[in-house]
Amino acid sequence: MLMTKIEIQSQQNFTSIGSAGVLMFLGGPLLSAFGYHSVVQAALLEFPGDTSGYWILVWLGAIAFQVGCVFMLVGRTYDHQVVVRSEQATAKKDELEWA
Protein backbone atom coordinates (compact mmCIF):
# COMPACT_ATOMS: atom_id res chain seq x y z
CA MET A 1 0.00 0.00 0.00
CA LEU A 2 1.45 3.35 -1.06
CA MET A 3 1.04 6.34 1.28
CA THR A 4 1.43 9.91 0.11
CA LYS A 5 2.39 12.62 2.59
CA ILE A 6 2.01 16.25 1.66
CA GLU A 7 3.86 18.92 3.64
CA ILE A 8 3.05 22.57 3.10
CA GLN A 9 5.11 25.38 4.60
CA SER A 10 3.77 28.91 4.28
CA GLN A 11 5.40 32.23 5.04
CA GLN A 12 3.92 35.72 5.05
CA ASN A 13 5.93 38.89 4.42
CA PHE A 14 4.99 42.56 4.33
CA THR A 15 5.60 44.63 1.21
CA SER A 16 6.53 48.31 1.46
CA ILE A 17 2.81 49.16 1.70
CA GLY A 18 2.41 46.64 4.52
CA SER A 19 5.40 48.08 6.37
CA ALA A 20 3.94 51.57 6.04
CA GLY A 21 0.69 50.14 7.41
CA VAL A 22 2.48 48.78 10.47
CA LEU A 23 4.04 52.19 11.07
CA MET A 24 0.67 53.93 10.74
CA PHE A 25 -1.06 51.27 12.87
CA LEU A 26 1.40 51.86 15.71
CA GLY A 27 2.04 55.57 15.21
CA GLY A 28 -1.58 56.70 14.73
CA PRO A 29 -2.69 56.13 18.32
CA LEU A 30 0.50 57.75 19.61
CA LEU A 31 -0.17 60.82 17.48
CA SER A 32 -3.76 60.95 18.75
CA ALA A 33 -2.60 60.56 22.34
CA PHE A 34 -0.14 63.43 21.96
CA GLY A 35 -2.83 65.65 20.43
CA TYR A 36 -5.39 64.80 23.10
CA HIS A 37 -2.87 65.31 25.89
CA SER A 38 -2.11 68.76 24.48
CA VAL A 39 -5.84 69.59 24.36
CA VAL A 40 -6.25 68.56 28.01
CA GLN A 41 -3.20 70.58 29.05
CA ALA A 42 -4.51 73.63 27.21
CA ALA A 43 -7.91 73.22 28.88
CA LEU A 44 -6.28 73.33 32.31
CA LEU A 45 -4.79 76.76 31.64
CA GLU A 46 -6.53 79.84 32.96
CA PHE A 47 -6.70 81.34 29.47
CA PRO A 48 -6.61 78.44 27.01
CA GLY A 49 -5.47 79.24 23.51
CA ASP A 50 -6.57 77.82 20.20
CA THR A 51 -6.61 74.00 20.28
CA SER A 52 -7.71 73.36 16.70
CA GLY A 53 -4.20 72.25 15.70
CA TYR A 54 -4.20 69.65 18.44
CA TRP A 55 -7.63 68.38 17.39
CA ILE A 56 -6.28 67.99 13.86
CA LEU A 57 -3.53 65.76 15.30
CA VAL A 58 -6.16 63.66 17.07
CA TRP A 59 -8.10 63.17 13.82
CA LEU A 60 -4.97 62.51 11.75
CA GLY A 61 -3.92 59.84 14.23
CA ALA A 62 -7.35 58.19 14.05
CA ILE A 63 -7.31 58.21 10.25
CA ALA A 64 -3.72 56.91 10.16
CA PHE A 65 -4.71 54.00 12.41
CA GLN A 66 -7.60 52.98 10.17
CA VAL A 67 -5.61 53.35 6.95
CA GLY A 68 -2.78 51.39 8.57
CA CYS A 69 -5.14 48.47 9.24
CA VAL A 70 -6.12 48.37 5.57
CA PHE A 71 -2.51 48.68 4.39
CA MET A 72 -1.45 45.77 6.61
CA LEU A 73 -4.14 43.59 5.04
CA VAL A 74 -3.39 44.63 1.46
CA GLY A 75 0.40 44.80 1.67
CA ARG A 76 1.22 41.13 2.18
CA THR A 77 2.86 38.46 0.10
CA TYR A 78 2.62 34.75 0.72
CA ASP A 79 5.21 32.11 -0.14
CA HIS A 80 4.28 28.42 -0.12
CA GLN A 81 6.51 25.38 -0.41
CA VAL A 82 4.82 22.06 -1.12
CA VAL A 83 6.68 18.77 -0.66
CA VAL A 84 5.00 15.51 -1.76
CA ARG A 85 6.49 12.29 -0.40
CA SER A 86 5.44 8.77 -1.31
CA GLU A 87 6.20 6.02 1.17
CA GLN A 88 5.58 2.30 1.16
CA ALA A 89 3.38 1.45 4.13
CA THR A 90 3.15 -1.95 5.76
CA ALA A 91 -0.49 -2.90 6.13
CA LYS A 92 -1.83 -4.98 8.97
CA LYS A 93 -3.96 -8.03 8.38
CA ASP A 94 -7.14 -6.19 9.46
CA GLU A 95 -6.50 -3.39 6.98
CA LEU A 96 -6.09 -5.85 4.11
CA GLU A 97 -9.49 -7.44 4.82
CA TRP A 98 -11.23 -4.08 4.34
CA ALA A 99 -9.58 -3.47 0.97
Coordinates of N, CA and C in Angstrom, one line a residue:
M1 N 0.8 -1.2 0.0 CA 0.0 0.0 0.0 C 0.9 1.2 0.0
L2 N 0.6 2.2 -0.9 CA 1.4 3.4 -1.1 C 0.8 4.5 -0.3
M3 N 1.5 5.2 0.6 CA 1.0 6.3 1.3 C 1.7 7.6 0.7
T4 N 0.9 8.6 0.6 CA 1.4 9.9 0.1 C 1.3 10.9 1.2
K5 N 2.4 11.6 1.6 CA 2.4 12.6 2.6 C 2.6 13.9 1.9
I6 N 1.9 14.9 2.2 CA 2.0 16.2 1.7 C 2.3 17.2 2.8
E7 N 3.5 17.9 2.7 CA 3.9 18.9 3.6 C 3.8 20.3 3.0
I8 N 3.2 21.2 3.6 CA 3.0 22.6 3.1 C 3.6 23.5 4.1
Q9 N 4.6 24.3 3.7 CA 5.1 25.4 4.6 C 4.8 26.7 4.0
S10 N 4.2 27.6 4.8 CA 3.8 28.9 4.3 C 4.5 30.0 5.1
Q11 N 4.8 31.1 4.4 CA 5.4 32.2 5.0 C 4.8 33.5 4.5
Q12 N 4.5 34.4 5.4 CA 3.9 35.7 5.1 C 4.9 36.8 5.3
N13 N 5.0 37.7 4.3 CA 5.9 38.9 4.4 C 5.2 40.1 4.1
F14 N 5.6 41.3 4.7 CA 5.0 42.6 4.3 C 5.7 43.2 3.2
T15 N 5.0 43.8 2.3 CA 5.6 44.6 1.2 C 5.9 46.0 1.8
S16 N 6.3 47.0 1.0 CA 6.5 48.3 1.5 C 5.2 49.0 1.9
I17 N 4.1 48.6 1.3 CA 2.8 49.2 1.7 C 2.4 48.6 3.1
G18 N 2.7 47.3 3.2 CA 2.4 46.6 4.5 C 3.3 47.2 5.6
S19 N 4.5 47.5 5.4 CA 5.4 48.1 6.4 C 4.9 49.5 6.7
A20 N 4.5 50.2 5.7 CA 3.9 51.6 6.0 C 2.7 51.4 6.9
G21 N 1.9 50.4 6.6 CA 0.7 50.1 7.4 C 1.0 49.8 8.9
V22 N 2.1 49.1 9.1 CA 2.5 48.8 10.5 C 2.9 50.1 11.2
L23 N 3.6 50.9 10.5 CA 4.0 52.2 11.1 C 2.8 53.1 11.4
M24 N 1.9 53.1 10.5 CA 0.7 53.9 10.7 C -0.2 53.3 11.8
F25 N -0.3 52.0 11.9 CA -1.1 51.3 12.9 C -0.5 51.5 14.3
L26 N 0.8 51.6 14.4 CA 1.4 51.9 15.7 C 1.5 53.3 16.0
G27 N 1.8 54.1 15.0 CA 2.0 55.6 15.2 C 0.8 56.4 15.3
G28 N -0.3 55.9 14.7 CA -1.6 56.7 14.7 C -2.1 56.9 16.1
P29 N -2.2 55.9 17.0 CA -2.7 56.1 18.3 C -1.7 57.0 19.1
L30 N -0.4 56.9 18.9 CA 0.5 57.7 19.6 C 0.3 59.2 19.2
L31 N 0.1 59.5 17.9 CA -0.2 60.8 17.5 C -1.5 61.4 18.1
S32 N -2.5 60.5 18.1 CA -3.8 61.0 18.7 C -3.6 61.2 20.2
A33 N -2.8 60.4 20.9 CA -2.6 60.6 22.3 C -1.9 61.9 22.6
F34 N -0.9 62.2 21.8 CA -0.1 63.4 22.0 C -1.1 64.6 21.7
G35 N -1.9 64.6 20.7 CA -2.8 65.7 20.4 C -3.9 65.8 21.5
Y36 N -4.4 64.7 22.0 CA -5.4 64.8 23.1 C -4.8 65.3 24.4
H37 N -3.6 64.8 24.7 CA -2.9 65.3 25.9 C -2.7 66.8 25.8
S38 N -2.3 67.3 24.7 CA -2.1 68.8 24.5 C -3.4 69.5 24.6
V39 N -4.5 68.9 24.2 CA -5.8 69.6 24.4 C -6.2 69.7 25.8
V40 N -5.9 68.6 26.6 CA -6.2 68.6 28.0 C -5.4 69.6 28.7
Q41 N -4.1 69.6 28.4 CA -3.2 70.6 29.1 C -3.6 72.0 28.8
A42 N -4.1 72.3 27.6 CA -4.5 73.6 27.2 C -5.8 74.0 27.9
A43 N -6.7 73.0 28.2 CA -7.9 73.2 28.9 C -7.7 73.5 30.4
L44 N -6.6 73.1 30.9 CA -6.3 73.3 32.3 C -5.7 74.7 32.5
L45 N -5.3 75.4 31.5 CA -4.8 76.8 31.6 C -5.9 77.7 32.0
E46 N -5.5 78.8 32.6 CA -6.5 79.8 33.0 C -7.1 80.5 31.7
F47 N -6.3 80.8 30.7 CA -6.7 81.3 29.5 C -6.2 80.4 28.3
P48 N -7.0 79.4 28.0 CA -6.6 78.4 27.0 C -6.6 79.1 25.6
G49 N -5.6 78.7 24.9 CA -5.5 79.2 23.5 C -6.2 78.4 22.5
D50 N -5.9 78.6 21.3 CA -6.6 77.8 20.2 C -6.1 76.4 20.2
T51 N -7.0 75.4 20.3 CA -6.6 74.0 20.3 C -7.0 73.3 19.0
S52 N -7.3 74.0 17.9 CA -7.7 73.4 16.7 C -6.6 72.6 16.1
G53 N -5.3 73.0 16.2 CA -4.2 72.3 15.7 C -4.0 70.9 16.4
Y54 N -4.3 70.9 17.7 CA -4.2 69.6 18.4 C -5.3 68.7 18.1
W55 N -6.5 69.2 17.8 CA -7.6 68.4 17.4 C -7.4 67.8 16.0
I56 N -6.7 68.5 15.2 CA -6.3 68.0 13.9 C -5.3 66.8 14.0
L57 N -4.4 66.9 15.0 CA -3.5 65.8 15.3 C -4.3 64.5 15.8
V58 N -5.3 64.8 16.6 CA -6.2 63.7 17.1 C -6.8 63.0 15.9
W59 N -7.4 63.7 15.0 CA -8.1 63.2 13.8 C -7.1 62.5 12.8
L60 N -6.0 63.1 12.6 CA -5.0 62.5 11.7 C -4.5 61.2 12.3
G61 N -4.3 61.1 13.6 CA -3.9 59.8 14.2 C -5.0 58.8 14.1
A62 N -6.3 59.2 14.2 CA -7.3 58.2 14.1 C -7.4 57.7 12.6
I63 N -7.3 58.6 11.7 CA -7.3 58.2 10.3 C -6.1 57.3 9.9
A64 N -4.9 57.7 10.4 CA -3.7 56.9 10.2 C -3.9 55.5 10.7
F65 N -4.5 55.3 11.8 CA -4.7 54.0 12.4 C -5.6 53.2 11.5
Q66 N -6.7 53.7 11.0 CA -7.6 53.0 10.2 C -7.0 52.7 8.8
V67 N -6.3 53.6 8.2 CA -5.6 53.3 6.9 C -4.5 52.3 7.1
G68 N -3.8 52.4 8.3 CA -2.8 51.4 8.6 C -3.3 50.0 8.6
C69 N -4.5 49.8 9.2 CA -5.1 48.5 9.2 C -5.4 47.9 7.8
V70 N -5.9 48.8 7.0 CA -6.1 48.4 5.6 C -4.8 48.1 4.9
F71 N -3.8 48.9 5.0 CA -2.5 48.7 4.4 C -1.9 47.4 4.9
M72 N -2.0 47.0 6.1 CA -1.5 45.8 6.6 C -2.1 44.6 6.0
L73 N -3.4 44.7 5.7 CA -4.1 43.6 5.0 C -3.8 43.5 3.6
V74 N -3.6 44.6 2.9 CA -3.4 44.6 1.5 C -1.9 44.4 1.2
G75 N -1.0 44.9 2.0 CA 0.4 44.8 1.7 C 1.1 43.6 2.2
R76 N 0.6 42.4 1.8 CA 1.2 41.1 2.2 C 1.5 40.3 1.0
T77 N 2.6 39.5 1.1 CA 2.9 38.5 0.1 C 3.0 37.1 0.8
Y78 N 2.6 36.1 0.1 CA 2.6 34.8 0.7 C 3.5 33.9 -0.1
D79 N 4.4 33.1 0.5 CA 5.2 32.1 -0.1 C 4.9 30.7 0.4
H80 N 4.6 29.8 -0.5 CA 4.3 28.4 -0.1 C 5.3 27.4 -0.7
Q81 N 5.7 26.5 0.1 CA 6.5 25.4 -0.4 C 5.8 24.1 -0.2
V82 N 5.6 23.3 -1.2 CA 4.8 22.1 -1.1 C 5.8 20.9 -1.4
V83 N 5.8 20.0 -0.5 CA 6.7 18.8 -0.7 C 5.8 17.5 -0.6
V84 N 5.8 16.7 -1.7 CA 5.0 15.5 -1.8 C 6.0 14.3 -1.6
R85 N 5.7 13.5 -0.6 CA 6.5 12.3 -0.4 C 5.6 11.0 -0.5
S86 N 6.1 10.1 -1.2 CA 5.4 8.8 -1.3 C 6.2 7.8 -0.5
E87 N 5.5 7.0 0.3 CA 6.2 6.0 1.2 C 5.4 4.7 1.1
Q88 N 6.2 3.6 1.1 CA 5.6 2.3 1.2 C 5.2 2.0 2.6
A89 N 3.9 1.7 2.8 CA 3.4 1.4 4.1 C 3.2 -0.1 4.3
T90 N 3.4 -0.5 5.5 CA 3.2 -1.9 5.8 C 1.8 -2.0 6.3
A91 N 0.9 -2.8 5.7 CA -0.5 -2.9 6.1 C -0.6 -4.1 7.1
K92 N -1.5 -3.9 8.0 CA -1.8 -5.0 9.0 C -2.9 -5.9 8.3
K93 N -3.0 -7.1 8.9 CA -4.0 -8.0 8.4 C -5.4 -7.5 8.4
D94 N -5.8 -6.8 9.4 CA -7.1 -6.2 9.5 C -7.4 -5.2 8.3
E95 N -6.4 -4.4 8.0 CA -6.5 -3.4 7.0 C -6.7 -4.0 5.6
L96 N -6.0 -5.2 5.4 CA -6.1 -5.8 4.1 C -7.5 -6.5 3.9
E97 N -8.2 -6.9 5.0 CA -9.5 -7.4 4.8 C -10.5 -6.4 4.4
W98 N -10.3 -5.1 4.7 CA -11.2 -4.1 4.3 C -11.0 -3.7 2.9
A99 N -9.9 -3.9 2.3 CA -9.6 -3.5 1.0 C -10.3 -4.3 -0.1

